[in-house]
Amino acid sequence: MHSKKTVLKLTGATVAGGILLAGVMFPVAAGLGYASNRAADSVGNSSAELADGVVPAVTTMTDITGNPIAWLYDQRRFEVPSDQISNEMKLAILSIEDRRFGEHQGVDWQGTMRAFFTNT
């Protein structure tokens, strides 16, 4: 049987190890949280522009301070109404994202369950 002193030492070592691990992992968690918030803000701004139907005719690449460094697609980029895009092109675009799009009613339960079990 374990003595009371041994149990207290083990408990103290476990608590100290937990505190040490938390102290080491805090900067990592804080850094990941900061990066996640920055990415979410960026995606939120882009999504809001797309929801408003604002599509830039020219894509501007910027450096970290926001200064433009390059402009992309300044030629041959124009809006085309959906009815002027062939069904084959629409299906090709969909098939890139979801190859079984025509086989389900908007929710791919097989793919959802596969992702669930893969990620857990």
PDB file of C-alpha atoms in Angstrom, residues 40-55:
ATOM      1  CA  ALA A  40     -11.709  35.437 -39.775  1.00  0.00           C
ATOM      2  CA  ASP A  41     -11.693  39.227 -40.133  1.00  0.00           C
ATOM      3  CA  SER A  42     -10.176  38.950 -43.591  1.00  0.00           C
ATOM      4  CA  VAL A  43     -12.688  36.331 -44.727  1.00  0.00           C
ATOM      5  CA  GLY A  44     -15.558  38.302 -43.187  1.00  0.00           C
ATOM      6  CA  ASN A  45     -14.646  41.425 -45.126  1.00  0.00           C
ATOM      7  CA  SER A  46     -14.335  39.509 -48.395  1.00  0.00           C
ATOM      8  CA  SER A  47     -17.578  37.638 -47.786  1.00  0.00           C
ATOM      9  CA  ALA A  48     -19.466  40.863 -47.086  1.00  0.00           C
ATOM     10  CA  GLU A  49     -18.265  42.344 -50.371  1.00  0.00           C
ATOM     11  CA  LEU A  50     -19.320  39.231 -52.275  1.00  0.00           C
ATOM     12  CA  ALA A  51     -22.729  39.158 -50.570  1.00  0.00           C
ATOM     13  CA  ASP A  52     -23.273  42.754 -51.682  1.00  0.00           C
ATOM     14  CA  GLY A  53     -22.483  41.696 -55.250  1.00  0.00           C
ATOM     15  CA  VAL A  54     -19.318  43.784 -55.377  1.00  0.00           C
ATOM     16  CA  VAL A  55     -16.759  41.970 -57.516  1.00  0.00           C
TER      17      VAL A  55
END
